[in-house]
Amino acid sequence: MSTFLAILTLLFLPGPDWSECYEDTFCIEAEDVGNRVDVYVRSLVPWDFTMTLNMDLENMRPTEDLPLVDSYRGNSRTRAVSLSVRDIGRSWTFRFDLQWVNGDFRARHDEGVVYDLPFGSGVDYLVGQGAYGSLSHQGKYALDWDMPEGTPIRAARSGIVIEVQEGYTEGGIDPALRSRANFIKIRHSDGTIGHYVHLRHLGVEVDLGDRVFTGQLIGYSGNTGFSTGPHLHFEVFSATRELSRRTIPVRFRTASRGVTTLEEGHYYRR
Ligand SMILES: [Zn+2]
């Protein structure tokens, strides 16, 4: 699960309209409209996310089956569910908990897109581990290029920067380091996300919300997190209904082999 997965439990009691915001990403807003409460999700960011919303209701009937799984557009306000009071003469409450990840579980990858190799031209880099690689890519369409720390990393596809981490300093083959890699996530126009991982400490050159273009410098490679040596891990994925990720095979434009999917053990030049 993403590091941006959040779990929140709140108790809502009858009263004035109420709102609770989370991580500057979205707010849950409840409007008491008399014998009914409308629950809205208001996004504060320009990208989409997928949320599971569950509720514990007393004397209320929801308009949607619970738990409710849905994705929400960036910069939008959406009525997620309405709760009507069953017995108007009795008190009512609801409690909810939610989990969310960035990305739209309905996203479909645009198969017409060809990616650029995420580094500069003129040097060949080895794919040390390819899709479904046995070291750490089991079940994943992911690629590792071996490269020295500090190699400039360029966007493989344009998009919006939706998550960054550059605060970690260590790397190694200890699985405890799995969640301690520096990275950048870029949301593409089709709703899929490009993930660039193991960047060096303070190796991120873009900010949240930046629009980046294919070929733009976004950071510097490193060896942070769970890593056997200096390399760049790259994958394209979409969120799933289960708030996990589904990785996607993509094709690259290469100088040496034309447009192709990449194979472990081969060198490629941009
Ligand atoms: Zn990898």
Tab-separated table of C-alpha atoms and ligand atoms in Angstrom:
chain	number	residue	atom	x	y	z
A	1	MET	CA	0.000	0.000	0.000
A	2	SER	CA	1.058	3.541	-0.611
A	3	THR	CA	2.643	5.612	2.113
A	4	PHE	CA	-0.245	8.008	1.479
A	5	LEU	CA	-2.745	5.473	2.717
A	6	ALA	CA	-4.598	7.046	5.595
A	7	ILE	CA	-7.081	5.732	8.109
A	8	LEU	CA	-9.399	8.125	9.852
A	9	THR	CA	-12.270	7.468	12.226
A	10	LEU	CA	-14.636	10.222	13.284
A	11	LEU	CA	-17.931	10.470	15.072
A	12	PHE	CA	-20.529	12.798	13.635
A	13	LEU	CA	-23.343	14.056	15.829
A	14	PRO	CA	-26.361	16.157	14.882
A	15	GLY	CA	-25.397	19.793	14.715
A	16	PRO	CA	-24.168	22.462	12.352
A	17	ASP	CA	-22.443	21.614	9.102
A	18	TRP	CA	-19.115	20.038	9.695
A	19	SER	CA	-15.909	19.365	7.817
A	20	GLU	CA	-12.634	17.542	8.409
A	21	CYS	CA	-9.656	17.946	6.106
A	22	TYR	CA	-6.859	15.529	5.626
A	23	GLU	CA	-3.215	16.150	4.649
A	24	ASP	CA	-4.149	19.151	2.482
A	25	THR	CA	-5.495	16.609	-0.014
A	26	PHE	CA	-9.255	16.495	0.602
A	27	CYS	CA	-11.992	17.351	3.073
A	28	ILE	CA	-15.010	15.332	4.132
A	29	GLU	CA	-17.948	17.691	4.551
A	30	ALA	CA	-21.326	16.858	6.047
A	31	GLU	CA	-24.394	19.014	5.533
A	32	ASP	CA	-27.389	18.508	7.793
A	33	VAL	CA	-30.351	19.277	5.531
A	34	GLY	CA	-33.086	18.166	7.920
A	35	ASN	CA	-33.769	14.438	8.391
A	36	ARG	CA	-30.927	13.824	5.956
A	37	VAL	CA	-27.167	14.365	5.988
A	38	ASP	CA	-25.296	14.797	2.703
A	39	VAL	CA	-21.649	13.740	2.828
A	40	TYR	CA	-19.301	15.389	0.325
A	41	VAL	CA	-15.705	14.760	-0.659
A	42	ARG	CA	-13.952	18.001	-1.587
A	43	SER	CA	-10.599	17.584	-3.273
A	44	LEU	CA	-7.923	20.203	-2.552
A	45	VAL	CA	-5.422	18.963	-5.155
A	46	PRO	CA	-5.465	18.821	-8.969
A	47	TRP	CA	-5.166	15.003	-9.156
A	48	ASP	CA	-7.563	12.136	-8.528
A	49	PHE	CA	-7.613	9.635	-5.699
A	50	THR	CA	-9.449	6.462	-4.738
A	51	MET	CA	-11.151	6.138	-1.377
A	52	THR	CA	-12.885	3.451	0.650
A	53	LEU	CA	-15.432	4.986	2.992
A	54	ASN	CA	-17.123	2.840	5.609
A	55	MET	CA	-19.726	3.932	8.106
A	56	ASP	CA	-21.243	2.790	11.323
A	57	LEU	CA	-24.782	4.186	11.338
A	58	GLU	CA	-27.336	4.530	14.080
A	59	ASN	CA	-30.876	5.228	12.899
A	60	MET	CA	-29.664	6.225	9.424
A	61	ARG	CA	-30.049	4.676	5.989
A	62	PRO	CA	-27.348	5.228	3.329
A	63	THR	CA	-28.101	5.832	-0.371
A	64	GLU	CA	-25.058	3.731	-1.353
A	65	ASP	CA	-23.899	0.281	-0.381
A	66	LEU	CA	-21.194	0.402	2.249
A	67	PRO	CA	-18.266	0.308	2.238
A	68	LEU	CA	-18.312	2.784	-0.603
A	69	VAL	CA	-15.348	2.609	-2.996
A	70	ASP	CA	-15.034	5.459	-5.447
A	71	SER	CA	-12.523	7.715	-7.129
A	72	TYR	CA	-12.729	11.495	-7.006
A	73	ARG	CA	-11.546	14.020	-9.579
A	74	GLY	CA	-8.980	16.648	-8.701
A	75	ASN	CA	-10.284	20.053	-7.601
A	76	SER	CA	-13.837	18.772	-7.329
A	77	ARG	CA	-16.598	18.536	-4.756
A	78	THR	CA	-18.660	15.379	-5.010
A	79	ARG	CA	-21.583	14.132	-2.980
A	80	ALA	CA	-20.369	10.691	-1.944
A	81	VAL	CA	-23.400	9.457	-0.038
A	82	SER	CA	-26.554	10.718	1.646
A	83	LEU	CA	-27.847	9.399	4.958
A	84	SER	CA	-31.531	9.677	5.770
A	85	VAL	CA	-32.872	9.455	9.270
A	86	ARG	CA	-34.982	6.307	9.634
A	87	ASP	CA	-37.070	7.235	12.653
A	88	ILE	CA	-37.376	10.984	12.898
A	89	GLY	CA	-38.371	10.865	16.533
A	90	ARG	CA	-35.144	9.144	17.622
A	91	SER	CA	-31.556	10.355	17.837
A	92	TRP	CA	-29.048	9.427	15.147
A	93	THR	CA	-25.290	9.355	14.684
A	94	PHE	CA	-22.767	8.107	12.240
A	95	ARG	CA	-19.154	7.176	12.516
A	96	PHE	CA	-16.918	6.707	9.525
A	97	ASP	CA	-13.480	5.474	8.677
A	98	LEU	CA	-11.710	5.885	5.398
A	99	GLN	CA	-8.637	4.793	3.522
A	100	TRP	CA	-7.322	6.367	0.370
A	101	VAL	CA	-4.524	6.333	-2.187
A	102	ASN	CA	-3.619	8.684	-4.989
A	103	GLY	CA	-4.817	7.597	-8.435
A	104	ASP	CA	-8.080	6.594	-10.095
A	105	PHE	CA	-8.879	2.886	-10.010
A	106	ARG	CA	-10.827	3.366	-13.276
A	107	ALA	CA	-7.749	4.660	-15.148
A	108	ARG	CA	-6.948	2.858	-18.403
A	109	HIS	CA	-3.443	3.088	-19.803
A	110	ASP	CA	-3.199	4.723	-23.242
A	111	GLU	CA	-1.495	1.951	-25.202
A	112	GLY	CA	-0.534	4.411	-27.929
A	113	VAL	CA	1.969	6.136	-25.652
A	114	VAL	CA	5.677	5.423	-26.118
A	115	TYR	CA	7.863	6.367	-23.138
A	116	ASP	CA	11.280	7.983	-23.233
A	117	LEU	CA	14.072	6.317	-21.321
A	118	PRO	CA	14.275	8.248	-18.023
A	119	PHE	CA	17.883	9.383	-18.362
A	120	GLY	CA	20.065	11.476	-20.660
A	121	SER	CA	21.264	10.536	-24.113
A	122	GLY	CA	24.660	9.203	-25.061
A	123	VAL	CA	25.128	6.514	-22.396
A	124	ASP	CA	23.962	2.893	-22.423
A	125	TYR	CA	22.402	1.643	-19.200
A	126	LEU	CA	21.878	-2.003	-18.318
A	127	VAL	CA	18.470	-3.334	-17.304
A	128	GLY	CA	19.721	-5.235	-14.264
A	129	GLN	CA	16.246	-6.516	-13.426
A	130	GLY	CA	13.281	-6.542	-15.777
A	131	ALA	CA	9.561	-7.201	-15.597
A	132	TYR	CA	8.720	-10.122	-13.274
A	133	GLY	CA	12.386	-10.253	-12.229
A	134	SER	CA	13.105	-12.805	-9.533
A	135	LEU	CA	14.943	-10.499	-7.132
A	136	SER	CA	12.134	-8.056	-6.263
A	137	HIS	CA	9.826	-7.694	-9.285
A	138	GLN	CA	7.699	-10.809	-8.795
A	139	GLY	CA	4.315	-10.123	-10.375
A	140	LYS	CA	5.328	-6.609	-11.379
A	141	TYR	CA	5.995	-4.839	-14.651
A	142	ALA	CA	8.938	-2.897	-13.263
A	143	LEU	CA	12.423	-2.081	-14.549
A	144	ASP	CA	15.760	-1.435	-12.837
A	145	TRP	CA	18.592	0.294	-14.658
A	146	ASP	CA	21.991	0.020	-13.041
A	147	MET	CA	23.538	3.483	-12.916
A	148	PRO	CA	25.943	5.448	-10.713
A	149	GLU	CA	24.457	7.523	-7.903
A	150	GLY	CA	23.823	11.066	-9.017
A	151	THR	CA	22.817	10.207	-12.594
A	152	PRO	CA	20.305	12.835	-13.830
A	153	ILE	CA	16.786	11.349	-14.073
A	154	ARG	CA	14.397	12.680	-16.697
A	155	ALA	CA	10.645	12.307	-16.965
A	156	ALA	CA	9.731	9.320	-19.143
A	157	ARG	CA	6.320	10.890	-19.799
A	158	SER	CA	4.724	14.249	-19.029
A	159	GLY	CA	2.365	14.725	-16.106
A	160	ILE	CA	1.800	16.280	-12.691
A	161	VAL	CA	4.002	15.567	-9.675
A	162	ILE	CA	1.715	14.021	-7.038
A	163	GLU	CA	4.112	12.582	-4.436
A	164	VAL	CA	7.769	13.096	-3.615
A	165	GLN	CA	10.135	11.824	-0.937
A	166	GLU	CA	13.782	12.848	-0.694
A	167	GLY	CA	14.442	12.694	3.033
A	168	TYR	CA	15.912	9.217	3.357
A	169	THR	CA	19.632	8.601	3.504
A	170	GLU	CA	20.239	4.853	3.715
A	171	GLY	CA	19.955	1.914	1.365
A	172	GLY	CA	20.726	-1.799	1.471
A	173	ILE	CA	19.348	-5.297	1.139
A	174	ASP	CA	17.517	-5.159	4.458
A	175	PRO	CA	13.755	-5.552	3.798
A	176	ALA	CA	13.162	-3.108	6.670
A	177	LEU	CA	14.392	-0.422	4.274
A	178	ARG	CA	11.556	-1.137	1.825
A	179	SER	CA	9.576	1.898	2.919
A	180	ARG	CA	12.639	4.171	3.127
A	181	ALA	CA	13.368	4.889	-0.533
A	182	ASN	CA	13.269	8.373	-2.013
A	183	PHE	CA	10.955	8.687	-4.988
A	184	ILE	CA	8.847	10.783	-7.340
A	185	LYS	CA	5.354	9.912	-8.583
A	186	ILE	CA	4.028	11.600	-11.717
A	187	ARG	CA	0.377	11.341	-12.746
A	188	HIS	CA	-0.072	10.984	-16.521
A	189	SER	CA	-2.998	12.332	-18.542
A	190	ASP	CA	-4.657	8.887	-18.675
A	191	GLY	CA	-4.671	8.636	-14.853
A	192	THR	CA	-1.785	6.159	-14.601
A	193	ILE	CA	1.228	7.009	-12.447
A	194	GLY	CA	4.958	6.811	-13.179
A	195	HIS	CA	7.062	5.875	-10.130
A	196	TYR	CA	10.807	6.705	-10.018
A	197	VAL	CA	12.476	5.109	-7.000
A	198	HIS	CA	15.751	4.927	-4.964
A	199	LEU	CA	16.706	8.564	-5.660
A	200	ARG	CA	19.613	9.964	-3.691
A	201	HIS	CA	19.132	11.985	-0.499
A	202	LEU	CA	17.793	15.444	-1.497
A	203	GLY	CA	17.736	14.137	-5.062
A	204	VAL	CA	14.308	15.483	-6.050
A	205	GLU	CA	14.276	18.538	-8.329
A	206	VAL	CA	10.491	19.005	-8.654
A	207	ASP	CA	7.722	20.023	-6.265
A	208	LEU	CA	4.260	18.650	-5.586
A	209	GLY	CA	1.825	19.927	-8.183
A	210	ASP	CA	4.512	20.770	-10.778
A	211	ARG	CA	3.695	20.004	-14.396
A	212	VAL	CA	6.639	18.215	-15.958
A	213	PHE	CA	7.364	17.388	-19.566
A	214	THR	CA	8.905	14.338	-21.154
A	215	GLY	CA	12.684	14.624	-20.941
A	216	GLN	CA	12.666	17.217	-18.158
A	217	LEU	CA	15.211	16.771	-15.369
A	218	ILE	CA	13.270	15.657	-12.269
A	219	GLY	CA	15.968	14.352	-9.919
A	220	TYR	CA	19.093	12.274	-9.375
A	221	SER	CA	19.435	8.526	-8.990
A	222	GLY	CA	20.723	6.977	-5.809
A	223	ASN	CA	20.636	3.857	-3.703
A	224	THR	CA	18.084	4.589	-0.964
A	225	GLY	CA	15.645	2.053	0.431
A	226	PHE	CA	15.661	-1.685	-0.251
A	227	SER	CA	18.367	-1.857	-2.881
A	228	THR	CA	21.276	-4.091	-3.854
A	229	GLY	CA	23.252	-1.233	-5.405
A	230	PRO	CA	22.922	2.103	-7.206
A	231	HIS	CA	20.072	1.924	-9.703
A	232	LEU	CA	16.799	3.484	-10.814
A	233	HIS	CA	13.568	1.510	-10.367
A	234	PHE	CA	10.742	2.608	-12.666
A	235	GLU	CA	7.202	1.385	-13.082
A	236	VAL	CA	3.891	2.631	-14.411
A	237	PHE	CA	0.814	1.648	-12.425
A	238	SER	CA	-2.786	2.470	-11.734
A	239	ALA	CA	-4.582	2.386	-8.415
A	240	THR	CA	-6.979	-0.507	-7.810
A	241	ARG	CA	-10.313	-0.750	-5.998
A	242	GLU	CA	-8.427	-2.519	-3.207
A	243	LEU	CA	-6.199	0.574	-2.813
A	244	SER	CA	-3.273	-1.373	-4.118
A	245	ARG	CA	-1.546	-1.004	-7.491
A	246	ARG	CA	-1.629	-2.760	-10.837
A	247	THR	CA	1.599	-2.341	-12.803
A	248	ILE	CA	1.438	-1.925	-16.566
A	249	PRO	CA	3.859	-3.005	-19.327
A	250	VAL	CA	5.006	-0.028	-21.402
A	251	ARG	CA	7.126	0.512	-24.525
A	252	PHE	CA	10.126	2.811	-24.798
A	253	ARG	CA	11.764	4.749	-27.592
A	254	THR	CA	15.429	3.683	-27.739
A	255	ALA	CA	18.302	4.841	-29.951
A	256	SER	CA	19.690	1.362	-30.414
A	257	ARG	CA	16.615	-0.871	-30.731
A	258	GLY	CA	13.757	1.403	-31.827
A	259	VAL	CA	10.427	1.260	-29.990
A	260	THR	CA	10.457	-1.772	-27.750
A	261	THR	CA	9.689	-3.298	-24.387
A	262	LEU	CA	12.895	-3.716	-22.392
A	263	GLU	CA	14.574	-7.002	-21.546
A	264	GLU	CA	16.623	-7.851	-18.495
A	265	GLY	CA	20.338	-8.109	-19.274
A	266	HIS	CA	20.242	-5.729	-22.246
A	267	TYR	CA	21.711	-2.235	-22.523
A	268	TYR	CA	19.661	0.646	-23.880
A	269	ARG	CA	20.568	4.126	-25.036
A	270	ARG	CA	18.219	7.063	-25.212
B	1	ZN	ZN	13.192	-2.542	-8.944
